[in-house]
């Protein structure tokens, strides 16, 4: 293999990416919007710093929020260094929880402590050991899920049972349950874990933080081991993770963070969206650099998503469109038939996605697709060859698709009425809608219906205005817009849905055989 040089690592980067990779600063945060190549830039920074001798990988820690992201980052670094991922054994990369578990194993062994068992499924633990002993808890799975969400939020933020109500009110969180009930559940949850000598994944972070506070020697060893820290998706950081990060960084911080404040969508789950915007106060001398290019979405999609600081590097495409219907049945059927048309036109099912704000609405569309013989799945992406992903907005984050249908865009759903009435909650709903729109690469359609007197989401007013504005500008310039549906049409000029659905089924069968 050819030994990489610092210059060879920069060959396929754009001007902004090169500036970020080669920046001499030791406290740096890259603001990288949707589709701007943030993972490529982060991996290049790690490889470049290693080759130049400034930040050797054996003294580096790269933190992500999912196992897939950790795997992809490791692969990108290996690719930049012309080596295999297996040969990067000196690099520590993983989720906060995985890294915490590995470091705690060293701490427990060094102190002759037995490692506790880990309860991997919080909901299962709550249903089995906590909910049955507390009166007033509904057996409804939906209600149980909402109650678990409160426990998730408390654990991610390190909030004690007695402090729940004040903390929730202070953060603008919607109080969906009696605060006393939530406090009893939280208290019983901690008691049941202690009684059974088990911990959960959030406890791993607390345990590691406590170990570093307890032992100055252990803290110094961690800081020596991880002298250069990289974090992806910084906007998703929660307060406990932020505390760990500060302990690792110590009084001589050397870091390269990557994130996007416009994609901060997990405060409901305990994330602190302000961390990324207040770095200068927390680490004086921090510098921000920016990625201005988007390599995913067409200019039209970026325009209706309200993106002003990102410039599309893709070719112009069809204008996004809004479709309104009378009923849920009309809406789901139309979307399903459109997808059948795309599959007929040789777009792989895994390159088309239906995105909904809630699981309940996602299931409506999944059921309709199934009824037409088009299998769907609650996860996926470019590798999903034979199923069409039907996802919530949150689960779609980090993915991209050639065609996206953002569905159920009605008031009360977008924005979601259950999130509360605080400014912070509404801001997050706007960011979540932005994330949904920017999953689309070429085709974007937003649908809604008026069943039961429902009104379309007021978010569509901006989208509609943007479509009209861009259409008028293109007309004045004499630019002809591409056809936006690509549907097979019968002699009368209307889509021949029956033929398309049968052809789509045949395409799916061929895809499954291959």
PDB file of N, CA and C in Angstrom, residues 332 335-336 339 349-370 374-381 384 387-396 399 401 403-407:
ATOM      1  N   UNK A 332     -52.869   8.106   1.979  1.00  0.00           N
ATOM      2  CA  UNK A 332     -52.013   6.915   2.021  1.00  0.00           C
ATOM      3  C   UNK A 332     -52.014   6.185   0.683  1.00  0.00           C
ATOM      4  N   UNK A 335     -49.885   8.159  -1.935  1.00  0.00           N
ATOM      5  CA  UNK A 335     -48.447   8.015  -1.691  1.00  0.00           C
ATOM      6  C   UNK A 335     -47.976   6.621  -2.090  1.00  0.00           C
ATOM      7  N   UNK A 336     -48.745   5.605  -1.725  1.00  0.00           N
ATOM      8  CA  UNK A 336     -48.362   4.228  -2.066  1.00  0.00           C
ATOM      9  C   UNK A 336     -48.280   4.035  -3.576  1.00  0.00           C
ATOM     10  N   UNK A 339     -45.192   5.708  -5.002  1.00  0.00           N
ATOM     11  CA  UNK A 339     -44.000   4.900  -4.752  1.00  0.00           C
ATOM     12  C   UNK A 339     -43.947   3.730  -5.724  1.00  0.00           C
ATOM     13  N   UNK A 349     -36.405   0.349  -4.087  1.00  0.00           N
ATOM     14  CA  UNK A 349     -37.268   0.647  -2.942  1.00  0.00           C
ATOM     15  C   UNK A 349     -36.531   1.288  -1.774  1.00  0.00           C
ATOM     16  N   UNK A 350     -35.296   0.858  -1.544  1.00  0.00           N
ATOM     17  CA  UNK A 350     -34.529   1.417  -0.433  1.00  0.00           C
ATOM     18  C   UNK A 350     -34.087   2.843  -0.642  1.00  0.00           C
ATOM     19  N   UNK A 351     -34.328   3.381  -1.846  1.00  0.00           N
ATOM     20  CA  UNK A 351     -33.961   4.773  -2.119  1.00  0.00           C
ATOM     21  C   UNK A 351     -35.166   5.706  -2.020  1.00  0.00           C
ATOM     22  N   UNK A 352     -36.284   5.155  -1.582  1.00  0.00           N
ATOM     23  CA  UNK A 352     -37.507   5.938  -1.390  1.00  0.00           C
ATOM     24  C   UNK A 352     -37.915   5.816   0.071  1.00  0.00           C
ATOM     25  N   UNK A 353     -38.333   6.913   0.696  1.00  0.00           N
ATOM     26  CA  UNK A 353     -38.716   6.857   2.104  1.00  0.00           C
ATOM     27  C   UNK A 353     -39.998   7.627   2.346  1.00  0.00           C
ATOM     28  N   UNK A 354     -40.796   7.106   3.268  1.00  0.00           N
ATOM     29  CA  UNK A 354     -41.962   7.809   3.799  1.00  0.00           C
ATOM     30  C   UNK A 354     -41.603   8.244   5.213  1.00  0.00           C
ATOM     31  N   UNK A 355     -41.662   9.544   5.467  1.00  0.00           N
ATOM     32  CA  UNK A 355     -41.278  10.077   6.775  1.00  0.00           C
ATOM     33  C   UNK A 355     -42.491  10.696   7.464  1.00  0.00           C
ATOM     34  N   UNK A 356     -42.731  10.277   8.699  1.00  0.00           N
ATOM     35  CA  UNK A 356     -43.868  10.766   9.471  1.00  0.00           C
ATOM     36  C   UNK A 356     -43.395  11.264  10.829  1.00  0.00           C
ATOM     37  N   UNK A 357     -44.160  12.172  11.402  1.00  0.00           N
ATOM     38  CA  UNK A 357     -43.768  12.734  12.703  1.00  0.00           C
ATOM     39  C   UNK A 357     -43.933  11.725  13.831  1.00  0.00           C
ATOM     40  N   UNK A 358     -44.932  10.838  13.723  1.00  0.00           N
ATOM     41  CA  UNK A 358     -45.196   9.882  14.802  1.00  0.00           C
ATOM     42  C   UNK A 358     -45.257   8.455  14.266  1.00  0.00           C
ATOM     43  N   UNK A 359     -45.045   7.514  15.152  1.00  0.00           N
ATOM     44  CA  UNK A 359     -45.153   6.104  14.783  1.00  0.00           C
ATOM     45  C   UNK A 359     -46.562   5.744  14.331  1.00  0.00           C
ATOM     46  N   UNK A 360     -47.567   6.350  14.961  1.00  0.00           N
ATOM     47  CA  UNK A 360     -48.952   6.033  14.607  1.00  0.00           C
ATOM     48  C   UNK A 360     -49.237   6.378  13.153  1.00  0.00           C
ATOM     49  N   UNK A 361     -48.766   7.536  12.714  1.00  0.00           N
ATOM     50  CA  UNK A 361     -48.997   7.928  11.325  1.00  0.00           C
ATOM     51  C   UNK A 361     -48.131   7.089  10.386  1.00  0.00           C
ATOM     52  N   UNK A 362     -46.922   6.797  10.795  1.00  0.00           N
ATOM     53  CA  UNK A 362     -46.058   5.954   9.962  1.00  0.00           C
ATOM     54  C   UNK A 362     -46.714   4.600   9.693  1.00  0.00           C
ATOM     55  N   UNK A 363     -47.395   4.063  10.706  1.00  0.00           N
ATOM     56  CA  UNK A 363     -48.020   2.750  10.539  1.00  0.00           C
ATOM     57  C   UNK A 363     -49.163   2.790   9.528  1.00  0.00           C
ATOM     58  N   UNK A 364     -49.860   3.924   9.412  1.00  0.00           N
ATOM     59  CA  UNK A 364     -50.928   4.046   8.410  1.00  0.00           C
ATOM     60  C   UNK A 364     -50.370   3.833   7.010  1.00  0.00           C
ATOM     61  N   UNK A 365     -49.234   4.451   6.745  1.00  0.00           N
ATOM     62  CA  UNK A 365     -48.645   4.360   5.412  1.00  0.00           C
ATOM     63  C   UNK A 365     -47.984   3.008   5.185  1.00  0.00           C
ATOM     64  N   UNK A 366     -47.389   2.454   6.225  1.00  0.00           N
ATOM     65  CA  UNK A 366     -46.797   1.124   6.110  1.00  0.00           C
ATOM     66  C   UNK A 366     -47.867   0.100   5.775  1.00  0.00           C
ATOM     67  N   UNK A 367     -49.020   0.211   6.445  1.00  0.00           N
ATOM     68  CA  UNK A 367     -50.122  -0.722   6.181  1.00  0.00           C
ATOM     69  C   UNK A 367     -50.621  -0.599   4.742  1.00  0.00           C
ATOM     70  N   UNK A 368     -50.722   0.640   4.243  1.00  0.00           N
ATOM     71  CA  UNK A 368     -51.207   0.842   2.879  1.00  0.00           C
ATOM     72  C   UNK A 368     -50.224   0.278   1.859  1.00  0.00           C
ATOM     73  N   UNK A 369     -48.939   0.482   2.074  1.00  0.00           N
ATOM     74  CA  UNK A 369     -47.937  -0.085   1.170  1.00  0.00           C
ATOM     75  C   UNK A 369     -48.034  -1.605   1.151  1.00  0.00           C
ATOM     76  N   UNK A 370     -48.163  -2.190   2.326  1.00  0.00           N
ATOM     77  CA  UNK A 370     -48.271  -3.644   2.414  1.00  0.00           C
ATOM     78  C   UNK A 370     -49.510  -4.143   1.681  1.00  0.00           C
ATOM     79  N   UNK A 374     -46.355  -3.899  -1.545  1.00  0.00           N
ATOM     80  CA  UNK A 374     -45.035  -3.260  -1.486  1.00  0.00           C
ATOM     81  C   UNK A 374     -44.534  -3.364  -0.050  1.00  0.00           C
ATOM     82  N   UNK A 375     -43.610  -4.283   0.251  1.00  0.00           N
ATOM     83  CA  UNK A 375     -43.130  -4.455   1.626  1.00  0.00           C
ATOM     84  C   UNK A 375     -42.475  -3.190   2.142  1.00  0.00           C
ATOM     85  N   UNK A 376     -42.695  -2.897   3.412  1.00  0.00           N
ATOM     86  CA  UNK A 376     -42.062  -1.741   4.034  1.00  0.00           C
ATOM     87  C   UNK A 376     -41.356  -2.178   5.294  1.00  0.00           C
ATOM     88  N   UNK A 377     -40.491  -1.321   5.778  1.00  0.00           N
ATOM     89  CA  UNK A 377     -39.705  -1.644   6.957  1.00  0.00           C
ATOM     90  C   UNK A 377     -39.524  -0.382   7.782  1.00  0.00           C
ATOM     91  N   UNK A 378     -39.477  -0.498   9.137  1.00  0.00           N
ATOM     92  CA  UNK A 378     -39.297   0.672   9.984  1.00  0.00           C
ATOM     93  C   UNK A 378     -37.856   1.135  10.100  1.00  0.00           C
ATOM     94  N   UNK A 379     -37.006   0.693   9.212  1.00  0.00           N
ATOM     95  CA  UNK A 379     -35.626   1.166   9.174  1.00  0.00           C
ATOM     96  C   UNK A 379     -35.110   0.928   7.780  1.00  0.00           C
ATOM     97  N   UNK A 380     -33.946   1.515   7.474  1.00  0.00           N
ATOM     98  CA  UNK A 380     -33.419   1.260   6.131  1.00  0.00           C
ATOM     99  C   UNK A 380     -32.475   2.342   5.681  1.00  0.00           C
ATOM    100  N   UNK A 381     -32.386   2.530   4.384  1.00  0.00           N
ATOM    101  CA  UNK A 381     -31.448   3.471   3.807  1.00  0.00           C
ATOM    102  C   UNK A 381     -31.029   2.963   2.457  1.00  0.00           C
ATOM    103  N   UNK A 384     -31.193  -0.784   1.773  1.00  0.00           N
ATOM    104  CA  UNK A 384     -32.442  -1.518   1.770  1.00  0.00           C
ATOM    105  C   UNK A 384     -32.944  -1.681   0.353  1.00  0.00           C
ATOM    106  N   UNK A 387     -37.240  -3.118   0.329  1.00  0.00           N
ATOM    107  CA  UNK A 387     -38.313  -2.566   1.148  1.00  0.00           C
ATOM    108  C   UNK A 387     -38.160  -1.019   1.167  1.00  0.00           C
ATOM    109  N   UNK A 388     -39.213  -0.565   1.284  1.00  0.00           N
ATOM    110  CA  UNK A 388     -39.340   0.896   1.420  1.00  0.00           C
ATOM    111  C   UNK A 388     -39.345   1.282   2.870  1.00  0.00           C
ATOM    112  N   UNK A 389     -38.369   2.114   3.205  1.00  0.00           N
ATOM    113  CA  UNK A 389     -38.385   2.549   4.622  1.00  0.00           C
ATOM    114  C   UNK A 389     -39.570   3.468   4.927  1.00  0.00           C
ATOM    115  N   UNK A 390     -40.230   3.172   6.021  1.00  0.00           N
ATOM    116  CA  UNK A 390     -41.238   4.073   6.586  1.00  0.00           C
ATOM    117  C   UNK A 390     -40.742   4.444   7.974  1.00  0.00           C
ATOM    118  N   UNK A 391     -40.365   5.696   8.162  1.00  0.00           N
ATOM    119  CA  UNK A 391     -39.641   6.120   9.353  1.00  0.00           C
ATOM    120  C   UNK A 391     -40.267   7.344   9.991  1.00  0.00           C
ATOM    121  N   UNK A 392     -40.025   7.492  11.289  1.00  0.00           N
ATOM    122  CA  UNK A 392     -40.324   8.769  11.930  1.00  0.00           C
ATOM    123  C   UNK A 392     -39.211   9.746  11.587  1.00  0.00           C
ATOM    124  N   UNK A 393     -39.478  11.015  11.767  1.00  0.00           N
ATOM    125  CA  UNK A 393     -38.471  12.035  11.484  1.00  0.00           C
ATOM    126  C   UNK A 393     -37.192  11.759  12.268  1.00  0.00           C
ATOM    127  N   UNK A 394     -37.343  11.396  13.533  1.00  0.00           N
ATOM    128  CA  UNK A 394     -36.163  11.168  14.370  1.00  0.00           C
ATOM    129  C   UNK A 394     -35.305  10.009  13.858  1.00  0.00           C
ATOM    130  N   UNK A 395     -35.967   8.931  13.450  1.00  0.00           N
ATOM    131  CA  UNK A 395     -35.201   7.762  12.994  1.00  0.00           C
ATOM    132  C   UNK A 395     -34.551   7.991  11.641  1.00  0.00           C
ATOM    133  N   UNK A 396     -35.048   8.977  10.902  1.00  0.00           N
ATOM    134  CA  UNK A 396     -34.485   9.244   9.572  1.00  0.00           C
ATOM    135  C   UNK A 396     -33.209  10.065   9.629  1.00  0.00           C
ATOM    136  N   UNK A 399     -29.787   9.705   7.527  1.00  0.00           N
ATOM    137  CA  UNK A 399     -30.020   8.927   6.309  1.00  0.00           C
ATOM    138  C   UNK A 399     -30.323   9.857   5.140  1.00  0.00           C
ATOM    139  N   UNK A 401     -32.162   9.729   0.915  1.00  0.00           N
ATOM    140  CA  UNK A 401     -32.926   8.957  -0.045  1.00  0.00           C
ATOM    141  C   UNK A 401     -33.125   9.774  -1.321  1.00  0.00           C
ATOM    142  N   UNK A 403     -35.839   9.835  -3.114  1.00  0.00           N
ATOM    143  CA  UNK A 403     -37.189  10.398  -3.060  1.00  0.00           C
ATOM    144  C   UNK A 403     -37.725  10.297  -1.642  1.00  0.00           C
ATOM    145  N   UNK A 404     -38.338  11.381  -1.172  1.00  0.00           N
ATOM    146  CA  UNK A 404     -38.878  11.419   0.185  1.00  0.00           C
ATOM    147  C   UNK A 404     -40.309  11.944   0.151  1.00  0.00           C
ATOM    148  N   UNK A 405     -41.190  11.259   0.884  1.00  0.00           N
ATOM    149  CA  UNK A 405     -42.560  11.720   1.091  1.00  0.00           C
ATOM    150  C   UNK A 405     -42.718  12.059   2.574  1.00  0.00           C
ATOM    151  N   UNK A 406     -42.869  13.334   2.867  1.00  0.00           N
ATOM    152  CA  UNK A 406     -43.126  13.786   4.233  1.00  0.00           C
ATOM    153  C   UNK A 406     -44.643  13.832   4.388  1.00  0.00           C
ATOM    154  N   UNK A 407     -45.193  12.966   5.223  1.00  0.00           N
ATOM    155  CA  UNK A 407     -46.636  12.730   5.223  1.00  0.00           C
ATOM    156  C   UNK A 407     -47.303  13.200   6.523  1.00  0.00           C
TER     157      UNK A 407
END
